[in-house]
Coordinates of C-alpha atoms in Angstrom, one line a residue:
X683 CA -4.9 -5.8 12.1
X684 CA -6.3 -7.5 14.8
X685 CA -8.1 -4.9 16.3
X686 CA -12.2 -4.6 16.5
X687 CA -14.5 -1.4 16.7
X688 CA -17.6 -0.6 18.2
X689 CA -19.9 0.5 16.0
X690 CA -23.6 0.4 17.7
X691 CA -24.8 -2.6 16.3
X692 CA -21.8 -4.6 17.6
X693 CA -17.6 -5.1 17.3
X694 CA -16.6 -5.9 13.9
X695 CA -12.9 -6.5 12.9
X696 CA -11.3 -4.8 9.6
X697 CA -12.5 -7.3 7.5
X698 CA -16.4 -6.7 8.3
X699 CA -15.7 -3.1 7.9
X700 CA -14.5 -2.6 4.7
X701 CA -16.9 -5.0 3.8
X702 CA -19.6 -2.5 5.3
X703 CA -18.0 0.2 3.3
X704 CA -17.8 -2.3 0.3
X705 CA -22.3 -3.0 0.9
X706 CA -23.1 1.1 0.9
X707 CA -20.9 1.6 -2.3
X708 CA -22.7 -1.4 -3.7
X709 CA -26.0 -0.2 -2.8
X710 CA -25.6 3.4 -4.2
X711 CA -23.9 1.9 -7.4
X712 CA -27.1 -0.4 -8.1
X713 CA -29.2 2.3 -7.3
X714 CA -27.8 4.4 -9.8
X715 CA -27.4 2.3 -12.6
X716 CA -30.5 0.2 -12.2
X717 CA -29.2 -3.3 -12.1
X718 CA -27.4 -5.9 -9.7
X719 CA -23.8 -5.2 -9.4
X720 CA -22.0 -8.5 -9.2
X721 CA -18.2 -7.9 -9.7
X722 CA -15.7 -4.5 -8.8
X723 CA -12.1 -3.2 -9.5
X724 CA -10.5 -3.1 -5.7
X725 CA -7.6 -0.6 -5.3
X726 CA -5.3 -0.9 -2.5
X727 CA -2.1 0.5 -1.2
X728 CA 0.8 -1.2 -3.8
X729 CA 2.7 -2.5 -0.5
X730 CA -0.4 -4.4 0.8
X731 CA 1.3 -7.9 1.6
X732 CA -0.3 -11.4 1.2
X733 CA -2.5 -11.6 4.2
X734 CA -4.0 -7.9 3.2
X735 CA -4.8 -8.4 -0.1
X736 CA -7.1 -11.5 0.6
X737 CA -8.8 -10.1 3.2
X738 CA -9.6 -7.2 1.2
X739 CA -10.6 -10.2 -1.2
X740 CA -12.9 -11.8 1.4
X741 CA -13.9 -8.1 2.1
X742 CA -15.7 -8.0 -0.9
X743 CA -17.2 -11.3 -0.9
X744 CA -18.8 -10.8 2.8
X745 CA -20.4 -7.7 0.5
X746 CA -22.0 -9.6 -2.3
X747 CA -18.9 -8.8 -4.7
X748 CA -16.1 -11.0 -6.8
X749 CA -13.3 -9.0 -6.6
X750 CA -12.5 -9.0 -10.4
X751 CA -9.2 -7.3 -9.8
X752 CA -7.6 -6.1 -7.2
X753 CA -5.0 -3.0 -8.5
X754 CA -2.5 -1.3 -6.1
X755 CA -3.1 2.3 -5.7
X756 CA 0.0 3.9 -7.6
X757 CA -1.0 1.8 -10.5
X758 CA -4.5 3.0 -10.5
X759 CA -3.3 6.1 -10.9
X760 CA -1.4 6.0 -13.6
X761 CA -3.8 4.6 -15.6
X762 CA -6.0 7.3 -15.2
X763 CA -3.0 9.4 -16.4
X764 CA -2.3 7.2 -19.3
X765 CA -5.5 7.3 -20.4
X766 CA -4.8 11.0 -21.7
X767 CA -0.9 10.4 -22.1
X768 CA -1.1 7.5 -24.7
X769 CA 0.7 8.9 -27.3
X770 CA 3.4 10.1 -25.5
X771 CA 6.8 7.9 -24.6
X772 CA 7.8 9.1 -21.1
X773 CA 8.8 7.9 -17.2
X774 CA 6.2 8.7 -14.8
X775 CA 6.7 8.7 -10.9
X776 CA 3.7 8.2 -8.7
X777 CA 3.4 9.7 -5.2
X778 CA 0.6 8.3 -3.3
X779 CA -0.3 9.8 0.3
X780 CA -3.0 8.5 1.8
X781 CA -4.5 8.8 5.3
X782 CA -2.6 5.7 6.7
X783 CA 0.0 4.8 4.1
X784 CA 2.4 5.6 1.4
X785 CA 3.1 4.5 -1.9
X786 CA 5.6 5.1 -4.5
X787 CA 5.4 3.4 -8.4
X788 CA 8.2 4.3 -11.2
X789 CA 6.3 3.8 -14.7
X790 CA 7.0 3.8 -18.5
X791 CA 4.2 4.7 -21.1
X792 CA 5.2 3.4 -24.0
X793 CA 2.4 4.1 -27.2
X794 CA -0.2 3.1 -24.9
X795 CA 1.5 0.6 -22.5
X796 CA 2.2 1.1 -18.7
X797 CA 4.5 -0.4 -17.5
X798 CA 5.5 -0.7 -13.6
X799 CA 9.2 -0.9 -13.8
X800 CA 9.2 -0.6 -9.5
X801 CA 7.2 0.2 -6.3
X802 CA 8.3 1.5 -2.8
X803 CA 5.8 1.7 0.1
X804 CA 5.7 2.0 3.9
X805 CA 2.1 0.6 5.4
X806 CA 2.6 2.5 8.2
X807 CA 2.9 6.0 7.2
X808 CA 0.2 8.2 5.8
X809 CA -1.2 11.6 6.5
X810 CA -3.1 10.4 9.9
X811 CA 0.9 10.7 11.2
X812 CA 1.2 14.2 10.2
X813 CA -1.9 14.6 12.3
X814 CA -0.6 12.7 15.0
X815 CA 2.8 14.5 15.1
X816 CA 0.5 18.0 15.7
X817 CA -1.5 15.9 18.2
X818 CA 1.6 14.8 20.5
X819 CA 3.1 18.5 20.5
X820 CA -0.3 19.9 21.5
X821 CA -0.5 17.3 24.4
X822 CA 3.0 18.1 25.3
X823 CA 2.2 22.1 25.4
X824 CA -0.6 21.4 27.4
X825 CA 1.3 19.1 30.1
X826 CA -1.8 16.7 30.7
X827 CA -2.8 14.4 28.7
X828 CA -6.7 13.9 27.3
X829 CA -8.6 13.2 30.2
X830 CA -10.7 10.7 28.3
X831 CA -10.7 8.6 24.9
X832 CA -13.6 10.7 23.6
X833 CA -11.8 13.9 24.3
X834 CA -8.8 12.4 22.7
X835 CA -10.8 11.8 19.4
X836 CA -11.7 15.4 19.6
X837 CA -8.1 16.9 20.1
X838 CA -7.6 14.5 16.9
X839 CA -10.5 15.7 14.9
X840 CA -9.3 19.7 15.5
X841 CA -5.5 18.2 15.0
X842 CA -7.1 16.7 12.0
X843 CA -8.5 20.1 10.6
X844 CA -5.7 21.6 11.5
X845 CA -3.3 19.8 9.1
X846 CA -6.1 20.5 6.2
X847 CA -6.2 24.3 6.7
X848 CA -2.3 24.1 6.5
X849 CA -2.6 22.8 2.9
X850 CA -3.8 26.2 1.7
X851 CA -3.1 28.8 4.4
X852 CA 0.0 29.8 5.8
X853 CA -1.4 29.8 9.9
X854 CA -4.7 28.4 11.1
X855 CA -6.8 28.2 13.8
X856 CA -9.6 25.5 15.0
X857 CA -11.5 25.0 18.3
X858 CA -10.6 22.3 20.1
X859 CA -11.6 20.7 23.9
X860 CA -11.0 22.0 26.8
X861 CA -8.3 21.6 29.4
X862 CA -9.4 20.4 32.7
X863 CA -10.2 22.8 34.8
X864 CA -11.8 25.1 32.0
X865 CA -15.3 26.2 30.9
X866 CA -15.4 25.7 27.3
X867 CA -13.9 25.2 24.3
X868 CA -10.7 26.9 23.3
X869 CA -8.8 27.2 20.1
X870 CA -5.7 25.8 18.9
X871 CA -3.3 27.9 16.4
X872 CA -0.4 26.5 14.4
X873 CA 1.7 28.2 11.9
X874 CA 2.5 26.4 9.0
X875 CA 6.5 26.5 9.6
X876 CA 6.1 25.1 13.0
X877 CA 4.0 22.0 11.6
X878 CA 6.9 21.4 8.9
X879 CA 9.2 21.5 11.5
X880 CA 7.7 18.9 13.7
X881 CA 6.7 16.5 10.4
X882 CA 10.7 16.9 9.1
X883 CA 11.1 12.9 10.3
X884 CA 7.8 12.4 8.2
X885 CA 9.6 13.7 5.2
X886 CA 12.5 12.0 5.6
X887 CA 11.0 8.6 5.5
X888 CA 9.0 9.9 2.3
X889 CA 12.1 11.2 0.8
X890 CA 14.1 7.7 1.4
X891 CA 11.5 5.7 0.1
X892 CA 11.0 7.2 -3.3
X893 CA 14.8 7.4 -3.2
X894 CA 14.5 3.1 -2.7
X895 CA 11.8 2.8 -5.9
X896 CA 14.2 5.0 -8.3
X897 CA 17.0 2.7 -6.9
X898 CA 14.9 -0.7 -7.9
X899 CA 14.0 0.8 -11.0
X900 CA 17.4 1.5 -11.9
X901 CA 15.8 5.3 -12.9
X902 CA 18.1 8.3 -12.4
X903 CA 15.5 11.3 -10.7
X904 CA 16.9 13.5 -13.7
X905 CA 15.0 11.0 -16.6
X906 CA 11.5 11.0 -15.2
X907 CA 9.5 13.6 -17.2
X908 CA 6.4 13.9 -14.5
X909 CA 5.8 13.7 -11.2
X910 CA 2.5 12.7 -10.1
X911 CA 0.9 13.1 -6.5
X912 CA -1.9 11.6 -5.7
X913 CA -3.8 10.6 -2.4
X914 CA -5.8 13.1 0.3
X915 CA -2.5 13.6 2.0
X916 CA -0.7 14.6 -0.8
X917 CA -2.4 18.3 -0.7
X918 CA 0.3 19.6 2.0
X919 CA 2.7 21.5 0.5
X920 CA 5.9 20.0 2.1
X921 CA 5.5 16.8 -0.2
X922 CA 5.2 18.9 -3.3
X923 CA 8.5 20.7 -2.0
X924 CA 10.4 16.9 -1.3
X925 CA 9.6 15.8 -4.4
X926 CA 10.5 18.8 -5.7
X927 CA 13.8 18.5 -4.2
X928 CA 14.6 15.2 -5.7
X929 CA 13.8 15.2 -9.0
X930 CA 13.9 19.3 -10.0
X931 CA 10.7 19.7 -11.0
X932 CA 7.3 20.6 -9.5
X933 CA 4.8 18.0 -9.6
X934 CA 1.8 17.6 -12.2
X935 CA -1.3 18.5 -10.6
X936 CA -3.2 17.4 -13.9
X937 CA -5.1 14.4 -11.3
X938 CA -7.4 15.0 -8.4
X939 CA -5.6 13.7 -5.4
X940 CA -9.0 12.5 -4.3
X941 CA -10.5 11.0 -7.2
X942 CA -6.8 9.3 -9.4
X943 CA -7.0 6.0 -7.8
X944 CA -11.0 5.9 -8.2
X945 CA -10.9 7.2 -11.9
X946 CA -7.5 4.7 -12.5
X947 CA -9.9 1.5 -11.6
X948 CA -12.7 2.8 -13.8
X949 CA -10.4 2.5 -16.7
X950 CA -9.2 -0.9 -15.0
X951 CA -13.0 -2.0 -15.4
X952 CA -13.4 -0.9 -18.7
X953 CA -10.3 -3.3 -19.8
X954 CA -11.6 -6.1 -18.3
X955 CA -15.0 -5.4 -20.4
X956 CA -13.1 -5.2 -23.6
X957 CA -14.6 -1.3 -23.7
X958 CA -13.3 0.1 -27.2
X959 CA -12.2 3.2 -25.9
X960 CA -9.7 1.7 -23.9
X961 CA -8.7 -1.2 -26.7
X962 CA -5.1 0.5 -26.8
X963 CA -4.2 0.9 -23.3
X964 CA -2.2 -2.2 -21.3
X965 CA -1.0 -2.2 -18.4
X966 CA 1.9 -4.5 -16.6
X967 CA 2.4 -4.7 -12.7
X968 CA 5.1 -5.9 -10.5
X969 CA 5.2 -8.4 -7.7
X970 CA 5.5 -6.3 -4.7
X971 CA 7.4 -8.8 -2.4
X972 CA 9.7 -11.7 -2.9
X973 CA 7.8 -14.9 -1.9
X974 CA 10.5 -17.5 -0.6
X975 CA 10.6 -20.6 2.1
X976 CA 12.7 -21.4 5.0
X977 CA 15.7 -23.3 4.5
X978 CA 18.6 -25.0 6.0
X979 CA 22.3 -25.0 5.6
X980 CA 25.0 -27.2 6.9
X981 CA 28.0 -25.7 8.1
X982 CA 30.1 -28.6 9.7
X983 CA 28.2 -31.3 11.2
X984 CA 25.5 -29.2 12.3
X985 CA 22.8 -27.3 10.7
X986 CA 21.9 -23.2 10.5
X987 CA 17.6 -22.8 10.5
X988 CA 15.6 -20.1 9.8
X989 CA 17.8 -19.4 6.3
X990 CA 15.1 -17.2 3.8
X991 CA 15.8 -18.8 0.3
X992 CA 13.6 -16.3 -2.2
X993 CA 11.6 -18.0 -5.0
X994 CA 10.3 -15.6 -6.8
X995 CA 11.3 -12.0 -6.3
X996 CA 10.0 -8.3 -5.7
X997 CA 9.8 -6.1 -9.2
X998 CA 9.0 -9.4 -11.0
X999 CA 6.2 -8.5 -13.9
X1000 CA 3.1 -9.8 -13.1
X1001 CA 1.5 -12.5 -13.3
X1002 CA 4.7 -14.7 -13.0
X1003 CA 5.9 -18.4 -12.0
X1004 CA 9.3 -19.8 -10.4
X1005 CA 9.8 -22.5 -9.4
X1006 CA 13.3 -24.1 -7.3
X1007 CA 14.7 -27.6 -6.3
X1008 CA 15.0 -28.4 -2.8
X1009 CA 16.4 -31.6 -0.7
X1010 CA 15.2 -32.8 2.5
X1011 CA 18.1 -33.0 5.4
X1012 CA 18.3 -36.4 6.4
X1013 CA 18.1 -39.8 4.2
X1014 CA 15.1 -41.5 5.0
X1015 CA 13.0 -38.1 6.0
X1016 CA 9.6 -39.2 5.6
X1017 CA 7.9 -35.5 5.8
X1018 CA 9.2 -32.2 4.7
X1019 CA 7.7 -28.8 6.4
X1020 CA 7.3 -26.0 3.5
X1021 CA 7.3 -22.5 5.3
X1022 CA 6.6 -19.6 3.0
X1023 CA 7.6 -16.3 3.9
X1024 CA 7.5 -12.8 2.1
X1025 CA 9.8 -10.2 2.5
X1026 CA 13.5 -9.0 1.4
X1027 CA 15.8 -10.5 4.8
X1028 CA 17.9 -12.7 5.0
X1029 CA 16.2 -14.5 8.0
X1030 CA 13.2 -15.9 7.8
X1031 CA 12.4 -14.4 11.0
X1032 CA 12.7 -11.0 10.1
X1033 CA 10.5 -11.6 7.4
X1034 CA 6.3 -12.4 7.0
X1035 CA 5.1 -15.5 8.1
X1036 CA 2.7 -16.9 5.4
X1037 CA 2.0 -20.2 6.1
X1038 CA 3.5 -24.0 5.8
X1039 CA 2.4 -26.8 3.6
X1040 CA 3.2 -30.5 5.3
X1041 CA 4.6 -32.6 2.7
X1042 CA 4.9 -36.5 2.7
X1043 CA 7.9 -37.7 0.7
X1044 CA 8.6 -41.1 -0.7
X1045 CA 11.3 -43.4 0.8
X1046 CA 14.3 -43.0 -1.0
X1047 CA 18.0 -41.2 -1.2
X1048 CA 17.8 -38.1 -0.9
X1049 CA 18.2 -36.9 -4.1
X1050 CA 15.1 -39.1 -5.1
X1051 CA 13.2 -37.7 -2.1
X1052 CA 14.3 -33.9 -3.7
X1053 CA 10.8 -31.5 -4.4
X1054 CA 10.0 -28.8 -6.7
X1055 CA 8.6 -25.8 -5.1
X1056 CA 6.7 -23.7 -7.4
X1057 CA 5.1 -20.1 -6.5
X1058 CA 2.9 -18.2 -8.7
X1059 CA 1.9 -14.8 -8.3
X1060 CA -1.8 -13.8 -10.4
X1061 CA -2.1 -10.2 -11.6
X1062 CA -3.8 -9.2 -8.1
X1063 CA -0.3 -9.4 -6.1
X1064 CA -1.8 -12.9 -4.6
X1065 CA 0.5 -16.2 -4.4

């Protein structure tokens, strides 16, 4: 994102504020331990594109950290599960709610392997639009709008504790700002069955995208054994009772939805230190996008643009190479532009804008003239 917050000292865009976030975690880590801390496990949501993953990258190096890996969410996770599961043979799904998005892995353990057979996501969905959906009705009931931003972030904040009582209690009631016109603070009430009601749309994007990873995986809903939810969002009953709905069975609560992820890239940094407790347990990931460039095709004597040609494609195991043969248009072309997308369209422009690479090409025919484009992807989800 583009945008920048205020935060006392000065604005600071997304980057400088995870790398804030990144600093204090640093800090209490090094004062705990007793020595410099150089290098960290990064988790972030599995359906994180290009452009997200290396600013979470330079993130950590604004904070005085390499990024040593950089593991999506769901996979996290399931390490943390299969640290405890490794001699067991089973399919695994992964539900992972957080406050502003929402993830979905199918996985195989296999004697000590996990494997990431396919991953579904939405960055724009996460519990902060369950609390939004309870903000907007409680606007609409009271027929005026928050007078100002800082009253807004109030309404939010009781919206907000709101959807957390709902997770255990059945009706509950918070104070919240007043109306204009009034005295003091008042207090908001919601039942339970009237904030499933209004977050039914919610549920149905949830319910389609797990629907899409079982479909890429090529997994029936009847052959996963466990269901795993994970993420602060994931305590609301409703997404027990979806998940429940598709695949029979009520969801393992043998992770805290709070700490999985955290726990999963401890066990990620003990792999990367070799640590013998861990000396069984491997782990494969997928490429979360297809990576491709823009093409043309000639259909008479003109030419179609903007034609997506994928190179190397989503649900690939990690890290991977592909590489294709492509021809410029016209004999005698001089320069070739290379314009990398990443996304699942058709057309490149319904798909993410990478970059382009500006490519010189000897004289020749055009078959002599043709160039290889190759695309790798490393085992952090980065071309």
């Amino acid at each position: 994102t583009d945008r920048a917050w205020d935060i006392g000292f000065g604005s600071v865009n997304a980057v400088q504020l995870s790398a804030l976030v990144l600093s204090a975690l640093k800090a209490d880590a090094e004062a705990y331990l007793g020595v410099p801390v150089r290098e960290a496990v990064i988790t972030v949501p599995a359906y994180f594109g290009e452009h997200q993953r290396r600013a979470t990258r330079a993130a950590a190096e604004i904070a005085g950290l390499e990024a040593e890996r950089i593991v999506n969410e769901p996979t996290a996770a399931a390490l943390a599960y299969g640290l405890h599961a490794r001699d067991v043979e089973r399919r695994v799904v992964v539900i992972d709610l957080g406050g502003g998005t929402f993830d979905v892995t199918v996985l195989e353990i296999i004697e000590g392997i996990v494997e990431i057979q396919a991953t579904a996501g939405d960055v724009q969905l996460g519990g902060d639009d369950f609390v939004e959906a309870i903000f907007a009705a409680v606007v609409a009931d009271d027929g005026v709008a928050p007078a100002t931003e800082e009253v807004a972030a109030r309404l939010r904040e009781a919206c907000q504790r709101l959807v957390r009582a709902l997770s255990t209690a059945e009706q509950a009631t918070t104070t919240a700002p007043p109306l204009p016109g009034d005295a003091g603070a008042r207090s908001l009430t919601f039942a339970r069955e009237t904030a499933e009601a209004l977050w039914e749309p919610l549920l149905a994007r949830i319910a389609a995208i797990i629907r899409r990873a079982l479909r890429d995986g090529a997994v029936l809903p009847g052959a996963i054994a466990e269901v795993l939810l994970v993420g602060g969002a994931s305590r609301m009953p409703c997404l027990a009772r979806t998940a429940h709905a598709i695949f029979g069975k009520a969801p393992n609560a043998a992770l805290p939805p709070d700490e999985a992820v955290a726990l999963g890239a401890a066990v990620q940094a003990a792999l990367k230190a070799r640590d013998a407790s861990v000396a069984d347990l491997v782990v494969t990931d997928i490429a979360p996008f297809t990576m491709g460039i823009a093409t043309s095709l000639r259909q008479g004597a003109a030419y179609v643009s903007g034609l997506y040609s994928p190179i190397l494609q989503r649900g690939t195991t990690i890290p991977a190479s592909r590489v294709e043969r492509y021809l410029p248009i016209a004999p005698g072309q001089r320069r070739l532009f290379v314009e990398v997308f990443q996304g699942e369209n058709a057309l490149c422009q319904d798909n993410a804008a990478l970059g382009k690479v500006d490519v010189a090409l000897p004289r020749g025919t055009v078959e002599e003239q043709a160039i290889d484009v190759r695309f790798t992807y490393d085992l952090n989800g980065i071309l």
